[in-house]
Amino acid sequence: MSIYGGIDLGGTKIQAVVVDAQSSPLATARRATPTAGGPADVAAEMQKTLREAAAAAELEPHALAGVGVGSPGRIEGANVTSASNLPDWEGTFPLGDVLASALGCRVVLGNDVRVATEAEFHLGAGRPYDSLLGVFWGTGVGGALILAGETWLGRGGAGEIGHVVVEMDGARCTCGRRGCMEAYAGRAAMELHARHLHEEKGRGTDLFKLMKQHQRTRLTSGVWARALEHGDKLAIEVLDRAVSALGAGIASVVNVLDVEGVVLGGGLGVRLGHPYAERIAGAMQPHLFADSQPPQLHVAALGDLGGAIGASLLVRSEG
Ligand SMILES: [Zn+2]
Protein backbone atom coordinates (compact mmCIF):
# COMPACT_ATOMS: atom_id res chain seq x y z
CA MET A 1 0.00 0.00 0.00
CA SER A 2 1.33 3.39 -0.96
CA ILE A 3 2.17 5.91 1.75
CA TYR A 4 2.52 9.60 0.85
CA GLY A 5 4.04 12.67 2.45
CA GLY A 6 2.76 16.23 2.45
CA ILE A 7 4.35 19.49 3.60
CA ASP A 8 2.52 22.77 4.09
CA LEU A 9 4.97 25.68 4.03
CA GLY A 10 3.39 28.60 5.88
CA GLY A 11 4.61 32.02 6.95
CA THR A 12 4.59 30.93 10.61
CA LYS A 13 4.96 27.17 10.61
CA ILE A 14 5.94 24.17 8.53
CA GLN A 15 3.43 21.32 8.88
CA ALA A 16 4.30 17.84 7.63
CA VAL A 17 2.06 14.81 7.42
CA VAL A 18 2.41 11.18 6.36
CA VAL A 19 -0.84 9.70 5.03
CA ASP A 20 -2.12 6.32 3.93
CA ALA A 21 -3.83 5.51 0.61
CA GLN A 22 -7.13 6.95 1.96
CA SER A 23 -5.40 10.24 2.91
CA SER A 24 -5.76 9.48 6.62
CA PRO A 25 -2.85 10.89 8.64
CA LEU A 26 -0.48 8.25 10.06
CA ALA A 27 1.86 10.80 11.64
CA THR A 28 2.45 14.54 11.74
CA ALA A 29 5.23 16.95 12.69
CA ARG A 30 5.49 20.70 12.92
CA ARG A 31 8.31 23.25 13.13
CA ALA A 32 8.45 27.02 13.13
CA THR A 33 9.24 28.61 9.77
CA PRO A 34 12.68 30.29 9.97
CA THR A 35 12.38 34.08 10.23
CA ALA A 36 15.99 34.71 9.14
CA GLY A 37 18.37 33.24 6.56
CA GLY A 38 17.02 32.36 3.16
CA PRO A 39 15.32 29.69 1.02
CA ALA A 40 18.04 27.08 1.70
CA ASP A 41 17.45 27.42 5.46
CA VAL A 42 13.69 27.08 4.97
CA ALA A 43 14.23 23.98 2.79
CA ALA A 44 16.47 22.45 5.50
CA GLU A 45 13.74 22.96 8.12
CA MET A 46 11.16 21.48 5.73
CA GLN A 47 13.07 18.26 5.21
CA LYS A 48 13.68 17.96 8.98
CA THR A 49 9.94 18.33 9.61
CA LEU A 50 9.06 15.68 7.01
CA ARG A 51 11.74 13.35 8.45
CA GLU A 52 10.19 13.72 11.91
CA ALA A 53 6.75 12.83 10.58
CA ALA A 54 8.17 9.85 8.65
CA ALA A 55 10.09 8.66 11.74
CA ALA A 56 6.88 8.86 13.80
CA ALA A 57 5.27 6.60 11.16
CA GLU A 58 8.35 4.30 11.39
CA LEU A 59 9.37 4.99 7.81
CA GLU A 60 12.36 6.40 5.96
CA PRO A 61 11.42 9.28 3.61
CA HIS A 62 12.73 7.33 0.59
CA ALA A 63 10.07 4.66 1.29
CA LEU A 64 7.31 7.20 0.56
CA ALA A 65 5.54 7.05 -2.81
CA GLY A 66 6.21 10.78 -3.05
CA VAL A 67 6.03 14.05 -1.14
CA GLY A 68 3.77 16.94 -2.14
CA VAL A 69 4.56 20.48 -1.05
CA GLY A 70 2.11 23.35 -0.75
CA SER A 71 4.13 26.55 -1.04
CA PRO A 72 3.40 30.26 -1.25
CA GLY A 73 4.85 32.21 -4.16
CA ARG A 74 4.89 31.51 -7.89
CA ILE A 75 5.46 27.85 -8.72
CA GLU A 76 6.94 26.76 -12.02
CA GLY A 77 7.86 23.07 -12.08
CA ALA A 78 10.32 22.51 -9.24
CA ASN A 79 11.01 26.24 -8.71
CA VAL A 80 9.44 28.72 -6.30
CA THR A 81 9.74 32.48 -6.95
CA SER A 82 8.77 35.45 -4.75
CA ALA A 83 7.44 33.55 -1.75
CA SER A 84 6.12 36.42 0.33
CA ASN A 85 6.21 36.19 4.15
CA LEU A 86 9.31 33.95 3.88
CA PRO A 87 12.83 35.21 4.59
CA ASP A 88 14.82 36.59 1.64
CA TRP A 89 12.78 34.66 -0.92
CA GLU A 90 12.25 37.28 -3.62
CA GLY A 91 14.16 35.36 -6.27
CA THR A 92 13.82 31.82 -7.63
CA PHE A 93 14.81 28.76 -5.61
CA PRO A 94 14.76 25.13 -6.86
CA LEU A 95 12.80 23.89 -3.82
CA GLY A 96 11.52 20.70 -5.49
CA ASP A 97 14.97 19.48 -6.56
CA VAL A 98 16.60 20.40 -3.23
CA LEU A 99 13.96 18.47 -1.25
CA ALA A 100 13.92 15.51 -3.67
CA SER A 101 17.67 14.98 -3.32
CA ALA A 102 17.58 15.50 0.46
CA LEU A 103 14.67 13.10 1.01
CA GLY A 104 15.45 10.57 -1.71
CA CYS A 105 11.95 10.51 -3.16
CA ARG A 106 9.77 12.24 -5.73
CA VAL A 107 8.64 15.78 -4.78
CA VAL A 108 5.81 17.73 -6.45
CA LEU A 109 5.09 21.39 -5.71
CA GLY A 110 1.73 23.16 -5.71
CA ASN A 111 0.22 26.41 -4.52
CA ASP A 112 -0.40 26.23 -0.76
CA VAL A 113 -3.88 27.72 -0.77
CA ARG A 114 -5.06 25.75 -3.80
CA VAL A 115 -4.01 22.39 -2.35
CA ALA A 116 -5.65 23.22 1.00
CA THR A 117 -8.89 24.17 -0.79
CA GLU A 118 -8.79 20.98 -2.87
CA ALA A 119 -8.30 18.96 0.33
CA GLU A 120 -11.43 20.56 1.84
CA PHE A 121 -13.33 20.04 -1.41
CA HIS A 122 -12.48 16.32 -1.71
CA LEU A 123 -12.10 15.29 1.94
CA GLY A 124 -13.43 18.04 4.21
CA ALA A 125 -16.13 20.68 4.67
CA GLY A 126 -16.53 21.29 0.91
CA ARG A 127 -17.63 17.73 0.05
CA PRO A 128 -21.35 18.57 -0.42
CA TYR A 129 -20.62 21.28 -3.01
CA ASP A 130 -19.73 21.73 -6.68
CA SER A 131 -18.44 25.27 -6.15
CA LEU A 132 -16.29 26.39 -3.24
CA LEU A 133 -14.33 29.44 -2.14
CA GLY A 134 -11.43 28.72 0.22
CA VAL A 135 -10.38 31.63 2.45
CA PHE A 136 -7.18 31.11 4.41
CA TRP A 137 -6.92 33.63 7.21
CA GLY A 138 -3.35 33.54 8.46
CA THR A 139 -0.21 35.66 8.07
CA GLY A 140 -1.87 36.97 4.91
CA VAL A 141 -5.30 36.10 3.54
CA GLY A 142 -5.10 33.53 0.74
CA GLY A 143 -7.92 32.31 -1.44
CA ALA A 144 -8.70 29.65 -4.01
CA LEU A 145 -11.71 28.78 -6.11
CA ILE A 146 -13.35 25.59 -7.26
CA LEU A 147 -16.05 26.11 -9.89
CA ALA A 148 -18.16 23.26 -11.31
CA GLY A 149 -15.87 20.77 -9.59
CA GLU A 150 -12.62 22.14 -11.03
CA THR A 151 -10.00 24.47 -9.57
CA TRP A 152 -10.26 27.79 -11.40
CA LEU A 153 -6.80 29.19 -12.11
CA GLY A 154 -7.75 32.01 -14.47
CA ARG A 155 -4.54 32.89 -16.28
CA GLY A 156 -2.64 31.67 -13.23
CA GLY A 157 -3.44 34.41 -10.75
CA ALA A 158 -7.03 33.61 -9.74
CA GLY A 159 -8.21 33.42 -6.14
CA GLU A 160 -6.23 36.28 -4.59
CA ILE A 161 -9.03 37.25 -2.26
CA GLY A 162 -6.62 38.98 0.16
CA HIS A 163 -6.22 41.75 -2.40
CA VAL A 164 -9.90 42.48 -2.95
CA VAL A 165 -10.24 46.20 -2.17
CA VAL A 166 -12.38 46.87 0.89
CA GLU A 167 -11.45 50.56 1.25
CA MET A 168 -10.40 52.92 -1.55
CA ASP A 169 -7.01 54.52 -0.77
CA GLY A 170 -7.07 52.61 2.52
CA ALA A 171 -4.31 50.97 4.57
CA ARG A 172 -1.06 50.02 2.86
CA CYS A 173 -0.85 46.31 1.97
CA THR A 174 2.31 44.18 1.85
CA CYS A 175 1.65 43.92 -1.91
CA GLY A 176 2.37 47.66 -2.18
CA ARG A 177 -1.23 48.60 -3.02
CA ARG A 178 -3.79 50.23 -0.76
CA GLY A 179 -7.05 49.19 0.85
CA CYS A 180 -6.70 45.41 0.30
CA MET A 181 -8.64 43.10 2.63
CA GLU A 182 -5.32 41.61 3.80
CA ALA A 183 -4.14 45.06 4.95
CA TYR A 184 -6.87 44.86 7.64
CA ALA A 185 -7.31 41.15 8.22
CA GLY A 186 -3.92 39.47 7.70
CA ARG A 187 -2.15 38.45 10.92
CA ALA A 188 0.94 40.43 9.90
CA ALA A 189 -1.12 43.57 9.21
CA MET A 190 -3.07 43.13 12.45
CA GLU A 191 0.23 42.93 14.35
CA LEU A 192 1.51 46.14 12.73
CA HIS A 193 -1.76 47.92 13.54
CA ALA A 194 -1.76 46.69 17.16
CA ARG A 195 1.87 47.79 17.56
CA HIS A 196 1.06 51.21 16.13
CA LEU A 197 -1.89 51.68 18.53
CA HIS A 198 0.19 50.45 21.49
CA GLU A 199 3.54 52.16 20.86
CA GLU A 200 2.50 55.36 19.09
CA LYS A 201 -0.98 55.97 20.44
CA GLY A 202 -0.19 54.76 23.96
CA ARG A 203 -3.05 52.26 24.05
CA GLY A 204 -2.84 49.54 26.68
CA THR A 205 -2.79 45.86 25.67
CA ASP A 206 -1.49 42.51 26.93
CA LEU A 207 -0.81 41.27 23.39
CA PHE A 208 2.95 41.89 23.45
CA LYS A 209 3.31 40.62 27.05
CA LEU A 210 1.55 37.39 26.07
CA MET A 211 3.84 37.12 23.03
CA LYS A 212 6.93 37.26 25.28
CA GLN A 213 5.44 34.96 27.95
CA HIS A 214 4.87 32.30 25.30
CA GLN A 215 8.34 32.87 23.79
CA ARG A 216 6.98 34.03 20.49
CA THR A 217 8.53 36.67 18.27
CA ARG A 218 5.22 37.41 16.51
CA LEU A 219 1.60 37.78 17.50
CA THR A 220 0.65 34.22 16.58
CA SER A 221 -2.94 32.95 16.32
CA GLY A 222 -2.52 31.50 19.82
CA VAL A 223 -1.47 34.89 21.24
CA TRP A 224 -4.52 36.55 19.66
CA ALA A 225 -6.81 33.82 21.00
CA ARG A 226 -5.42 34.21 24.54
CA ALA A 227 -5.75 38.01 24.44
CA LEU A 228 -9.40 37.61 23.39
CA GLU A 229 -10.01 35.18 26.27
CA HIS A 230 -8.65 37.89 28.63
CA GLY A 231 -11.03 40.44 27.12
CA ASP A 232 -8.13 42.59 25.86
CA LYS A 233 -9.85 45.68 24.42
CA LEU A 234 -7.24 46.50 21.82
CA ALA A 235 -7.14 42.89 20.57
CA ILE A 236 -10.95 42.89 20.31
CA GLU A 237 -10.90 46.17 18.36
CA VAL A 238 -8.24 44.96 15.88
CA LEU A 239 -10.10 41.65 15.40
CA ASP A 240 -13.40 43.49 14.87
CA ARG A 241 -11.74 45.49 12.10
CA ALA A 242 -10.45 42.26 10.53
CA VAL A 243 -13.90 40.64 10.69
CA SER A 244 -15.51 43.66 8.96
CA ALA A 245 -12.90 43.53 6.19
CA LEU A 246 -13.33 39.75 5.74
CA GLY A 247 -17.12 40.18 5.59
CA ALA A 248 -16.91 42.86 2.89
CA GLY A 249 -14.23 41.07 0.87
CA ILE A 250 -15.80 37.59 0.92
CA ALA A 251 -19.28 39.01 0.19
CA SER A 252 -17.90 40.89 -2.85
CA VAL A 253 -16.47 37.68 -4.27
CA VAL A 254 -19.73 35.81 -3.56
CA ASN A 255 -21.67 38.56 -5.39
CA VAL A 256 -19.66 37.78 -8.53
CA LEU A 257 -19.39 33.98 -8.34
CA ASP A 258 -22.34 32.81 -6.23
CA VAL A 259 -20.43 29.82 -4.81
CA GLU A 260 -22.38 27.25 -2.77
CA GLY A 261 -19.90 27.10 0.07
CA VAL A 262 -17.08 29.05 1.70
CA VAL A 263 -14.43 27.29 3.80
CA LEU A 264 -12.52 29.35 6.35
CA GLY A 265 -9.06 27.98 7.12
CA GLY A 266 -5.62 29.34 7.97
CA GLY A 267 -3.98 29.78 11.37
CA LEU A 268 -6.44 32.40 12.62
CA GLY A 269 -9.47 30.86 10.91
CA VAL A 270 -8.89 27.44 12.48
CA ARG A 271 -7.80 28.78 15.89
CA LEU A 272 -10.70 31.22 16.30
CA GLY A 273 -13.09 28.68 14.76
CA HIS A 274 -16.89 28.61 14.64
CA PRO A 275 -17.68 31.72 16.70
CA TYR A 276 -15.59 33.80 14.28
CA ALA A 277 -16.95 32.03 11.19
CA GLU A 278 -20.40 33.06 12.41
CA ARG A 279 -19.25 36.63 12.99
CA ILE A 280 -17.75 36.77 9.49
CA ALA A 281 -21.00 35.37 8.02
CA GLY A 282 -22.83 38.16 9.87
CA ALA A 283 -20.39 40.78 8.54
CA MET A 284 -20.95 39.47 4.98
CA GLN A 285 -24.72 39.71 5.16
CA PRO A 286 -25.21 43.50 4.61
CA HIS A 287 -22.92 43.33 1.53
CA LEU A 288 -24.59 40.34 -0.16
CA PHE A 289 -26.70 41.21 -3.18
CA ALA A 290 -28.64 37.90 -3.16
CA ASP A 291 -28.96 38.22 0.60
CA SER A 292 -31.79 35.71 0.99
CA GLN A 293 -29.49 32.82 0.02
CA PRO A 294 -26.03 33.34 1.52
CA PRO A 295 -23.50 30.55 0.91
CA GLN A 296 -22.74 28.21 3.81
CA LEU A 297 -19.61 29.33 5.69
CA HIS A 298 -17.68 26.46 7.32
CA VAL A 299 -14.49 26.21 9.33
CA ALA A 300 -11.96 23.98 7.55
CA ALA A 301 -12.85 20.43 8.64
CA LEU A 302 -9.27 19.20 8.23
CA GLY A 303 -8.09 21.96 10.60
CA ASP A 304 -4.51 23.05 10.24
CA LEU A 305 -3.56 19.71 8.65
CA GLY A 306 -5.56 20.55 5.50
CA GLY A 307 -2.66 22.20 3.71
CA ALA A 308 -0.32 19.26 4.29
CA ILE A 309 -2.98 16.65 3.43
CA GLY A 310 -3.85 18.63 0.29
CA ALA A 311 -0.16 18.73 -0.64
CA SER A 312 -0.02 14.93 -0.39
CA LEU A 313 -2.78 14.76 -3.02
CA LEU A 314 -0.35 16.36 -5.52
CA VAL A 315 1.81 13.22 -5.70
CA ARG A 316 -1.27 11.07 -5.96
CA SER A 317 -2.80 12.92 -8.91
CA GLU A 318 0.52 12.59 -10.73
CA GLY A 319 0.28 8.85 -9.96
ZN1 LIG B 1 -2.67 43.78 -1.37
PDB file of C-alpha atoms in Angstrom, residues 32 42 264 270:
ATOM      1  CA  ALA A  32       8.446  27.023  13.130  1.00  0.00           C
ATOM      2  CA  VAL A  42      13.691  27.083   4.967  1.00  0.00           C
ATOM      3  CA  LEU A 264     -12.523  29.347   6.348  1.00  0.00           C
ATOM      4  CA  VAL A 270      -8.889  27.443  12.480  1.00  0.00           C
TER       5      VAL A 270
END
